[in-house]
Tab-separated table of N, CA and C in Angstrom:
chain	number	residue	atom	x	y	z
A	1	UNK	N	0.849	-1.178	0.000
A	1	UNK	CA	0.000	0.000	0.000
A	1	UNK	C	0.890	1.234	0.000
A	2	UNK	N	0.751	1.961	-0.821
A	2	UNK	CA	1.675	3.322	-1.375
A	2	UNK	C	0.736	4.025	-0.184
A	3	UNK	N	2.035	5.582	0.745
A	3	UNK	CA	1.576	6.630	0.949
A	3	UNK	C	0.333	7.326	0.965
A	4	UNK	N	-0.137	7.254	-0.404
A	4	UNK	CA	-1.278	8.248	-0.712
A	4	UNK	C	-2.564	7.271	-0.374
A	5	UNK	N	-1.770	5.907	-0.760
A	5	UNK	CA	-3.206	5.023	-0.506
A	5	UNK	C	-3.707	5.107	1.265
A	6	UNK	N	-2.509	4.567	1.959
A	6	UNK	CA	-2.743	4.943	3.585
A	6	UNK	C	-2.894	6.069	3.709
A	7	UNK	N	-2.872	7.214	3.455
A	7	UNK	CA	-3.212	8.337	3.563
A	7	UNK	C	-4.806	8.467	3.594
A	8	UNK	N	-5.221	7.939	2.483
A	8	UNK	CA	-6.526	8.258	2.025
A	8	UNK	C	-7.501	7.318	3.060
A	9	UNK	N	-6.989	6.077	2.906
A	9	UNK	CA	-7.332	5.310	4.423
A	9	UNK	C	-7.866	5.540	5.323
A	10	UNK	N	-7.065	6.269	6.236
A	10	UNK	CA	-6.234	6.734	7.274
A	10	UNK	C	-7.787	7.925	7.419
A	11	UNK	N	-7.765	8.558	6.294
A	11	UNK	CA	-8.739	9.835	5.807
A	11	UNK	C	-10.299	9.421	5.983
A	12	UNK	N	-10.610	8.020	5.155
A	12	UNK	CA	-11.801	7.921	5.649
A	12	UNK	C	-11.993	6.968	6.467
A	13	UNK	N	-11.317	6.474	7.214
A	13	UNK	CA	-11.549	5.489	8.389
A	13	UNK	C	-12.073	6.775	9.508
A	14	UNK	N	-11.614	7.867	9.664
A	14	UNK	CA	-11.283	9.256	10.569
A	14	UNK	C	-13.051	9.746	10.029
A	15	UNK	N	-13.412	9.997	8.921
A	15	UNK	CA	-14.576	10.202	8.268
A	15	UNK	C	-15.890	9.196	8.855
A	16	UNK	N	-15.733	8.197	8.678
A	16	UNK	CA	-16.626	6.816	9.273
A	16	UNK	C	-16.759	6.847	11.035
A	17	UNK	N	-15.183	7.086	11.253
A	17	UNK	CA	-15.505	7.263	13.253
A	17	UNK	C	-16.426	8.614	14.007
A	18	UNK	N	-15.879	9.995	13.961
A	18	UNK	CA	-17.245	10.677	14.055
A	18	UNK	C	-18.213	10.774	13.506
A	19	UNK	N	-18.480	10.101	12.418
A	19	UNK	CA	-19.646	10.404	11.506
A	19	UNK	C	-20.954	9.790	12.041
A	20	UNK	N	-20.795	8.572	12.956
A	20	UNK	CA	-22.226	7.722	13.299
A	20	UNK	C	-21.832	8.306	14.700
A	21	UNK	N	-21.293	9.431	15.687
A	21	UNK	CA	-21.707	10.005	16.677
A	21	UNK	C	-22.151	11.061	16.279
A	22	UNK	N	-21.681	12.008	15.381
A	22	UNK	CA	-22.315	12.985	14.707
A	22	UNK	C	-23.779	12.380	14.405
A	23	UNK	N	-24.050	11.587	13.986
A	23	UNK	CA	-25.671	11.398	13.166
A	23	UNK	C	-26.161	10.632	14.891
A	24	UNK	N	-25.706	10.157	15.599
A	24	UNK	CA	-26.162	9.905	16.889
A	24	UNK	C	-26.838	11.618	17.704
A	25	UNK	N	-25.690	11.922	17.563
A	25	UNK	CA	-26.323	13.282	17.918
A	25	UNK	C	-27.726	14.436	17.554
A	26	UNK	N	-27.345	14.186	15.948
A	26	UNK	CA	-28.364	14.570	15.448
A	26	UNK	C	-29.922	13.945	15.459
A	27	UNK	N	-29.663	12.716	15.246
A	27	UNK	CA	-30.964	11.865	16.017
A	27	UNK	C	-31.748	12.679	17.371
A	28	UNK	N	-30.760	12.538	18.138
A	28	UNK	CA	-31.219	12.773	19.645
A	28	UNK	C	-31.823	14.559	19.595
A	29	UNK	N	-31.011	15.292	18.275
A	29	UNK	CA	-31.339	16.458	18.484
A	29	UNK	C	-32.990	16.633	18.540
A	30	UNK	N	-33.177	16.103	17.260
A	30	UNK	CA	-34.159	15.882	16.736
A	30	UNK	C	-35.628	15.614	17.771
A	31	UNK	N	-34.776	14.393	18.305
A	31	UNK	CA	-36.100	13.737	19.455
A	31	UNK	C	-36.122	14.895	20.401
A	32	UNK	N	-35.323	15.565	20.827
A	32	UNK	CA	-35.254	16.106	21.862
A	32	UNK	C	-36.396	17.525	21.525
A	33	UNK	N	-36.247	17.851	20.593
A	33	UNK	CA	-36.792	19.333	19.682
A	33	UNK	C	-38.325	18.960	19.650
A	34	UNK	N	-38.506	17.728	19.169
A	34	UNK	CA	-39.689	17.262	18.762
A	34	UNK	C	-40.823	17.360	20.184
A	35	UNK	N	-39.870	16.492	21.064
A	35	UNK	CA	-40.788	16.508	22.431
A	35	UNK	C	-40.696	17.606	23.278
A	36	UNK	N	-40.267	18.348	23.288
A	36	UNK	CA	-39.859	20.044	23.506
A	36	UNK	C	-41.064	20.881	22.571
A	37	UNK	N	-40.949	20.246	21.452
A	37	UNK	CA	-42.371	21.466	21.129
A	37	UNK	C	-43.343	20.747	21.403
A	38	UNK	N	-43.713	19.238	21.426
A	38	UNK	CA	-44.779	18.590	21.680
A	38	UNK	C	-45.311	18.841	22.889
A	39	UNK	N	-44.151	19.516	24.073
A	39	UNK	CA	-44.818	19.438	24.985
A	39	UNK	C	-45.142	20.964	25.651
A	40	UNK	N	-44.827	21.793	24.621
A	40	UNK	CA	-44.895	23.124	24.705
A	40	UNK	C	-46.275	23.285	25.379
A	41	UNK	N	-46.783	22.873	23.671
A	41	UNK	CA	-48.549	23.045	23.772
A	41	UNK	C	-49.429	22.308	24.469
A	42	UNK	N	-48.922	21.359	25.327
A	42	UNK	CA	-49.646	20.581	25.899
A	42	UNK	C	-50.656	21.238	27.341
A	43	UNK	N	-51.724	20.539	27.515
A	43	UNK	CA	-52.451	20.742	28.677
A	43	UNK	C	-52.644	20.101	29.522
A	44	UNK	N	-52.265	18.966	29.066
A	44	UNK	CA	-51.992	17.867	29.993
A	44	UNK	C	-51.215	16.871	29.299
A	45	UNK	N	-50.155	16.439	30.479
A	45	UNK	CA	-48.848	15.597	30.451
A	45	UNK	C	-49.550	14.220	30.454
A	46	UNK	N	-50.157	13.977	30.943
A	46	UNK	CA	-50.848	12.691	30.625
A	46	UNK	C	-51.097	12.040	29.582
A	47	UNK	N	-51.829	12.852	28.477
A	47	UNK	CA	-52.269	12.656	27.506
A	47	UNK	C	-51.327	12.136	26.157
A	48	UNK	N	-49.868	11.981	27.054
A	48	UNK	CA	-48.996	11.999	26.454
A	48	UNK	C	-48.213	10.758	25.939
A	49	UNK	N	-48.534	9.236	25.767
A	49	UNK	CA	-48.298	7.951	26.422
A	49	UNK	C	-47.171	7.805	25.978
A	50	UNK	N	-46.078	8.695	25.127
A	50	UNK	CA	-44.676	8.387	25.441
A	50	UNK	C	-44.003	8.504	26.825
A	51	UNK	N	-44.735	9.295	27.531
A	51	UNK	CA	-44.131	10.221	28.775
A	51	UNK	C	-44.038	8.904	29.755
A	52	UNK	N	-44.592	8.091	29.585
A	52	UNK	CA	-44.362	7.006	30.861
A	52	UNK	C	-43.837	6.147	30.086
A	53	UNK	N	-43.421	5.885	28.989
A	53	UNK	CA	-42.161	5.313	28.307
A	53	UNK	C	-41.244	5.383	28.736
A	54	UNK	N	-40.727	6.874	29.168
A	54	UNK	CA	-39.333	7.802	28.955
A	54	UNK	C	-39.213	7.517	30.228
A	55	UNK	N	-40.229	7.507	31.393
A	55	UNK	CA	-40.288	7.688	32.897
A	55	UNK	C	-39.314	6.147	33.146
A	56	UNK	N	-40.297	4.875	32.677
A	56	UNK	CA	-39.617	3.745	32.730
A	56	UNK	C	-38.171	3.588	32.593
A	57	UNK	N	-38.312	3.887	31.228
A	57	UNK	CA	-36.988	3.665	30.591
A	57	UNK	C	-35.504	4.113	31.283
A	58	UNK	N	-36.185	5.995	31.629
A	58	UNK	CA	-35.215	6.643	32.552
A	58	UNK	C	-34.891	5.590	34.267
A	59	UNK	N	-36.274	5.204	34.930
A	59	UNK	CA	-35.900	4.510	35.580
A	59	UNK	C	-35.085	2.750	35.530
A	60	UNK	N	-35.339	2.399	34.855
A	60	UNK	CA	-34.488	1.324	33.966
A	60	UNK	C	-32.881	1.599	34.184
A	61	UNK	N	-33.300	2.790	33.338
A	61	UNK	CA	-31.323	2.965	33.506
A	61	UNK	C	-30.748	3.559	34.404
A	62	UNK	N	-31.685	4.379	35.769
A	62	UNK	CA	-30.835	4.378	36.738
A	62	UNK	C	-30.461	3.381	37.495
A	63	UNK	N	-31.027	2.384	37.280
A	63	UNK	CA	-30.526	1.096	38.095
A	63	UNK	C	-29.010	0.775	37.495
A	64	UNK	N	-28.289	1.055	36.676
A	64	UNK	CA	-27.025	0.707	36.161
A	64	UNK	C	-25.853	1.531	36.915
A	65	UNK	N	-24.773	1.097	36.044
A	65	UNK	CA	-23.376	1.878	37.128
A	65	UNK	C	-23.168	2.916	36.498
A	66	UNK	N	-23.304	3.246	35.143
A	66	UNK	CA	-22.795	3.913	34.282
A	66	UNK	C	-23.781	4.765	33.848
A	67	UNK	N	-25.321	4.903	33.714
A	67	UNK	CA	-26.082	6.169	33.175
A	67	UNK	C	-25.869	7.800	34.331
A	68	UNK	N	-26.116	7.202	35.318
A	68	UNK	CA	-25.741	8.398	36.454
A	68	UNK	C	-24.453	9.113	36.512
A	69	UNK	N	-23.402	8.627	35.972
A	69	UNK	CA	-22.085	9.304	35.944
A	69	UNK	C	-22.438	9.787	34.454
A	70	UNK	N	-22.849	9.234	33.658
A	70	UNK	CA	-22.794	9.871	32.172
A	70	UNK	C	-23.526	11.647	32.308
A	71	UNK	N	-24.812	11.135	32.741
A	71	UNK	CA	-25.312	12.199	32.649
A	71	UNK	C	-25.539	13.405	33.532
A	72	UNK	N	-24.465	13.218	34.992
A	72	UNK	CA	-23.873	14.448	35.507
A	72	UNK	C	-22.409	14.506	34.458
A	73	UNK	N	-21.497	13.998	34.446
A	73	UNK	CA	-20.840	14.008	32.629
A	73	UNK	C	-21.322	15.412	32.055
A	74	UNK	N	-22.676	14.396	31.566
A	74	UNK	CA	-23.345	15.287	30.302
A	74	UNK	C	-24.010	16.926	31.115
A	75	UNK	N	-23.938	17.051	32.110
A	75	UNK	CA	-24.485	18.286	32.927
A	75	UNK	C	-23.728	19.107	32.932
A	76	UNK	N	-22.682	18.557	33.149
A	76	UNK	CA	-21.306	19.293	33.749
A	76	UNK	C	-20.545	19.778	32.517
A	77	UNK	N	-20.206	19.141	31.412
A	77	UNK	CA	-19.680	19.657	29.841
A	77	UNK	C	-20.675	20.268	29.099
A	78	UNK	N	-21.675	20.749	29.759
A	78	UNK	CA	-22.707	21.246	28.989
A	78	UNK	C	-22.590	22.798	29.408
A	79	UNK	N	-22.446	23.196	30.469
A	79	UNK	CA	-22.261	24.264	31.573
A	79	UNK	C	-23.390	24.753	31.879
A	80	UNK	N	-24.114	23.495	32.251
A	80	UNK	CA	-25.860	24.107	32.716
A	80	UNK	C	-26.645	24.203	31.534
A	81	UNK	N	-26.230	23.676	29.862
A	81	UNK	CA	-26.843	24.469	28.739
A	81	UNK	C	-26.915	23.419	28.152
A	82	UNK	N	-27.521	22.177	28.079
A	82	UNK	CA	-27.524	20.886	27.452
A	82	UNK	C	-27.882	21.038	26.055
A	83	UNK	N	-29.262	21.843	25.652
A	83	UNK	CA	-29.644	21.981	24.704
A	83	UNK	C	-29.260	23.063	23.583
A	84	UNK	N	-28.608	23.994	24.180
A	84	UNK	CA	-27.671	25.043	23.055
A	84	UNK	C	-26.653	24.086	23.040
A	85	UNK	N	-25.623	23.453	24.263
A	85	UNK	CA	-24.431	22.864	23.734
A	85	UNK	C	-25.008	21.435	22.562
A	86	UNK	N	-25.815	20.927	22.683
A	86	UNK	CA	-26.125	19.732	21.600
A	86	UNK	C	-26.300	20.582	20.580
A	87	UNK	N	-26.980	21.469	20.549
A	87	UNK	CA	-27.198	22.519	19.009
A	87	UNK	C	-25.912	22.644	18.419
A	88	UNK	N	-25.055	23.709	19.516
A	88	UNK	CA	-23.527	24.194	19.292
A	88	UNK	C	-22.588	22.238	18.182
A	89	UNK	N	-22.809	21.268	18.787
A	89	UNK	CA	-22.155	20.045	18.437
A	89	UNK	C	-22.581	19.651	17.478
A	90	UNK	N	-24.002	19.479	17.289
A	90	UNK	CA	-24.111	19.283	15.755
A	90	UNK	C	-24.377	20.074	14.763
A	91	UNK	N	-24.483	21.207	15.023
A	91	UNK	CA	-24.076	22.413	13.798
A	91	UNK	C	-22.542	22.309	13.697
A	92	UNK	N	-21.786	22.147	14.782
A	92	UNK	CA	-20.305	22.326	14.208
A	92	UNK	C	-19.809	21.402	13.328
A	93	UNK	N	-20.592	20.101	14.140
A	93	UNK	CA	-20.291	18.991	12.918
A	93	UNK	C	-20.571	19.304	11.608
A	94	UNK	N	-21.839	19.658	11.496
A	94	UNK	CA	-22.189	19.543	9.842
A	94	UNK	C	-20.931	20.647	9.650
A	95	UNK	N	-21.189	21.639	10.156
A	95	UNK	CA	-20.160	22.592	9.097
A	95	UNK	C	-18.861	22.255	8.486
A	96	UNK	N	-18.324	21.375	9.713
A	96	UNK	CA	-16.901	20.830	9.836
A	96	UNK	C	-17.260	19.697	8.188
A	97	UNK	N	-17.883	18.977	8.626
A	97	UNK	CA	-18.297	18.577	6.980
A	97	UNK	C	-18.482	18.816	5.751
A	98	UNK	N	-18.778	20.055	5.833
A	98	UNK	CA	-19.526	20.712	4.610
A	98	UNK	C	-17.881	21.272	3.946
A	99	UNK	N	-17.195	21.289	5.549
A	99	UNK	CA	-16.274	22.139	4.553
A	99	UNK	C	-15.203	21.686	4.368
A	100	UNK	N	-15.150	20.994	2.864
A	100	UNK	CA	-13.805	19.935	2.910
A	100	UNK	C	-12.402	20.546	2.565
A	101	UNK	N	-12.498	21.813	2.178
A	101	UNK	CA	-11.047	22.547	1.751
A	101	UNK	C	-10.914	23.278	2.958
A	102	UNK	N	-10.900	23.137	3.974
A	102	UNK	CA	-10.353	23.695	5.361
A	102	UNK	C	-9.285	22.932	5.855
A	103	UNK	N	-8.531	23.713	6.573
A	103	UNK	CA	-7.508	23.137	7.498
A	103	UNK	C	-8.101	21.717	8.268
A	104	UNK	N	-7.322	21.078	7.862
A	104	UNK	CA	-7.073	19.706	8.134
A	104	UNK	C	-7.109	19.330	9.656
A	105	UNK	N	-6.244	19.590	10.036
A	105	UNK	CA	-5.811	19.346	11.473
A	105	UNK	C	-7.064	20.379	12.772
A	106	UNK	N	-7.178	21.181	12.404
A	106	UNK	CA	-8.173	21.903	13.205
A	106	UNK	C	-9.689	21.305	13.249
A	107	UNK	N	-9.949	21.401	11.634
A	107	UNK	CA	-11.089	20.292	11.748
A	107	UNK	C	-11.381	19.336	12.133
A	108	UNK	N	-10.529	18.231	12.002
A	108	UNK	CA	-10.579	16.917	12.787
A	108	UNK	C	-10.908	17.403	14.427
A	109	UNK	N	-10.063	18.454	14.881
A	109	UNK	CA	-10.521	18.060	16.081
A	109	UNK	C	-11.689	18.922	16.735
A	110	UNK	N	-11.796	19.661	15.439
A	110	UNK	CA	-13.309	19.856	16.176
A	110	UNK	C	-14.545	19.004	15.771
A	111	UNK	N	-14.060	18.284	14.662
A	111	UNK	CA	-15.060	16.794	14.157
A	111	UNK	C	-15.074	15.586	15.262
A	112	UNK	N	-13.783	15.759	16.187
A	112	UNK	CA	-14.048	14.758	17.317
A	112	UNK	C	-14.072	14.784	18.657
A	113	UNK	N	-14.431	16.684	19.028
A	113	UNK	CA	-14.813	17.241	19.721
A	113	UNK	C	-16.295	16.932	19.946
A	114	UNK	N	-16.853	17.320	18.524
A	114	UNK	CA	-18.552	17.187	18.719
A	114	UNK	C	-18.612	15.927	18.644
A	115	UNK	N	-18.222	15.031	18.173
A	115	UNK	CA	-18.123	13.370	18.068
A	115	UNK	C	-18.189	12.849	19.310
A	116	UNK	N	-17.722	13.251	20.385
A	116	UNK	CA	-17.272	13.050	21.505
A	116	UNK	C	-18.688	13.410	22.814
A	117	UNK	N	-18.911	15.122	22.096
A	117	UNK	CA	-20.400	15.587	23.494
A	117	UNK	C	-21.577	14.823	22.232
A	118	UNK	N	-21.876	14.636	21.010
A	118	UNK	CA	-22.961	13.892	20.517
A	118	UNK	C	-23.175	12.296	21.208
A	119	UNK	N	-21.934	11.851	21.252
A	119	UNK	CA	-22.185	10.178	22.023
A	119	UNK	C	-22.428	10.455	23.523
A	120	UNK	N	-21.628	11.289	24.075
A	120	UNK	CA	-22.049	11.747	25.627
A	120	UNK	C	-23.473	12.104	25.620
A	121	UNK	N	-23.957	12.900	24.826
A	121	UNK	CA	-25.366	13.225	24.841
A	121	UNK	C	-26.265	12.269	24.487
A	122	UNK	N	-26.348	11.431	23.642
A	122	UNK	CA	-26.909	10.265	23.253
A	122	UNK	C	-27.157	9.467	24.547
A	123	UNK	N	-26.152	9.266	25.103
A	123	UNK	CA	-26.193	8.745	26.533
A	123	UNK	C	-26.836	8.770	27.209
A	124	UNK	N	-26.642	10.062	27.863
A	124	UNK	CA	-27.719	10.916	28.405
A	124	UNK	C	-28.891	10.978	28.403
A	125	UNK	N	-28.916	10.989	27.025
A	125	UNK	CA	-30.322	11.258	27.007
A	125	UNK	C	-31.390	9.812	26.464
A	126	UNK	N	-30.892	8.685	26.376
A	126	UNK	CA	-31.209	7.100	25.600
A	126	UNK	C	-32.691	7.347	26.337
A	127	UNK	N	-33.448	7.708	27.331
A	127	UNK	CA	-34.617	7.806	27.392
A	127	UNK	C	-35.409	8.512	26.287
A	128	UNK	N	-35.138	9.502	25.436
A	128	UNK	CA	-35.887	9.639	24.356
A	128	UNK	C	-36.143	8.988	23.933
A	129	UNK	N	-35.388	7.662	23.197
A	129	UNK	CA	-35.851	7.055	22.131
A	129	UNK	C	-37.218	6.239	22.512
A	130	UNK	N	-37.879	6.338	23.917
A	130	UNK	CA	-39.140	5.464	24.358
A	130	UNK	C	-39.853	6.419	23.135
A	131	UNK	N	-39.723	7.710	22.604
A	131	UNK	CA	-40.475	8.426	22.358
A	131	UNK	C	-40.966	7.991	20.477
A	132	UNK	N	-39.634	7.522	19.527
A	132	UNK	CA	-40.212	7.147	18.489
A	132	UNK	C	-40.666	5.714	18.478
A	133	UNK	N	-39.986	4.890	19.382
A	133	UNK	CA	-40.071	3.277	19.294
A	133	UNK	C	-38.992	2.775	18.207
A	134	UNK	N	-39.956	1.960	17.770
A	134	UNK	CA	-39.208	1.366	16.307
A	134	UNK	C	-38.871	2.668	15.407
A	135	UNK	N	-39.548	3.289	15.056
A	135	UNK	CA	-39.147	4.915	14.566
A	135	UNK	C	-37.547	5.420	14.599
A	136	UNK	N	-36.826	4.868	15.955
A	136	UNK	CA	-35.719	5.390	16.012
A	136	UNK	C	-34.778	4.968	14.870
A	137	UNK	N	-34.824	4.084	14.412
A	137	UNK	CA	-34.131	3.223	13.602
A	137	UNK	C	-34.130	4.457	11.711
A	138	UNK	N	-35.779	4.576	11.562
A	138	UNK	CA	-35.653	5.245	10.768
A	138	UNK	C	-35.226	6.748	10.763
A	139	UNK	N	-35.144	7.666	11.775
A	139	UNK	CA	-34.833	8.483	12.112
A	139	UNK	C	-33.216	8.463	12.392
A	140	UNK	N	-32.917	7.209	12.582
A	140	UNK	CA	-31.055	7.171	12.541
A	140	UNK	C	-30.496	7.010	11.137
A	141	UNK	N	-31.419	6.498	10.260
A	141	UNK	CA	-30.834	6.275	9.582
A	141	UNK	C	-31.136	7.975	8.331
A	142	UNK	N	-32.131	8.446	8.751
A	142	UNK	CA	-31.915	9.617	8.075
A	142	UNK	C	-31.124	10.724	8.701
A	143	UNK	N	-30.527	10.844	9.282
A	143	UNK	CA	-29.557	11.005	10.273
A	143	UNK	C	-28.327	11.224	9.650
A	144	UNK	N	-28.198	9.435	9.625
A	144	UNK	CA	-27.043	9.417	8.896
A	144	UNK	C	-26.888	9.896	7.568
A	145	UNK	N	-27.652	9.834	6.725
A	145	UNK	CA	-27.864	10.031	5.441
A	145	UNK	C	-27.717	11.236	5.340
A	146	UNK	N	-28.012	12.701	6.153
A	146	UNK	CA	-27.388	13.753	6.190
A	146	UNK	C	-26.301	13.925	6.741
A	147	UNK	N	-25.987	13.307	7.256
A	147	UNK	CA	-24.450	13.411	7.578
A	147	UNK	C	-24.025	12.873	6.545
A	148	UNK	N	-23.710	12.139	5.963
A	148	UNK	CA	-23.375	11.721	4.894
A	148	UNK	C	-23.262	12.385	3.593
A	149	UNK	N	-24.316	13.220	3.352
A	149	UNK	CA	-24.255	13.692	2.110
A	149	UNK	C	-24.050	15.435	2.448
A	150	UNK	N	-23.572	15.327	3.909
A	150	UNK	CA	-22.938	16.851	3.989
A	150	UNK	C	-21.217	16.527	3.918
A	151	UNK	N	-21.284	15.100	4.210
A	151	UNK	CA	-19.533	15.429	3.903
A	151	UNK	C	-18.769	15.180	2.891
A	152	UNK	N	-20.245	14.890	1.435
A	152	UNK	CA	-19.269	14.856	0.543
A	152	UNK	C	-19.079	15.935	-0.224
């Protein structure tokens, strides 16, 4: 394998690793936005039968070792601002994508900066997904598919 070939490698192996936390992120943005305005207008929380999905689910995973450290984690790298910093991470991503004649080295690490609070946030937040069900699947995968066709 010549230089340019490991190079190029090297290039989209780096492309493939933040790219499904990037579209993780964006998923979650999504859910998160969705049930945020869904529950804007609401008059009653009840009426809501994802909401005791999310309740479960959330209780589910506090029984583990690892959701409770994630998501003081996710509290604490957020600086009190969970939902501008998830905005701030996956807008930077896409941009960082969009823009393939930029400095190299800077980008990457802000491609695995947001790579990094999108999977932390995903974490965090895995009680949304009570909210599409099976849905999530299609919603990841359009996800990805914009991520994807922003980084070429």
């Amino acid at each position: 394998m010549s230089t340019g070939e490991r190079s190029e490698a090297r290039r989209q192996a780096v492309a493939v690793g933040p790219g499904v936390c990037h579209a993780l992120g964006l998923m979650m943005l999504v859910l998160t936005e969705w049930v945020r305005a869904d529950l804007k207008d609401a008059t009653a929380f009840a009426s809501h039968a994802y909401l005791k999905d999310m309740i479960e689910f959330a209780a589910s995973l506090a029984d583990t070792d690892w959701y409770k450290p994630a998501v003081d984690l996710y509290d604490t790298v957020s600086f009190g601002e969970p939902r501008a910093a998830l905005w701030a991470a996956v807008f930077m991503a896409l941009v960082v994508r969009l823009n393939r004649y930029g400095p190299e080295e800077p980008q990457r690490l802000l491609s695995w900066v947001a790579a990094a609070y999108c999977l932390l946030a995903t974490l965090a937040l895995l009680p949304y997904l009570a909210v599409p069900g099976a849905g999530a699947l299609v919603l990841l995968a359009l996800s990805g598919g914009l991520v994807n066709v922003a980084t070429r």
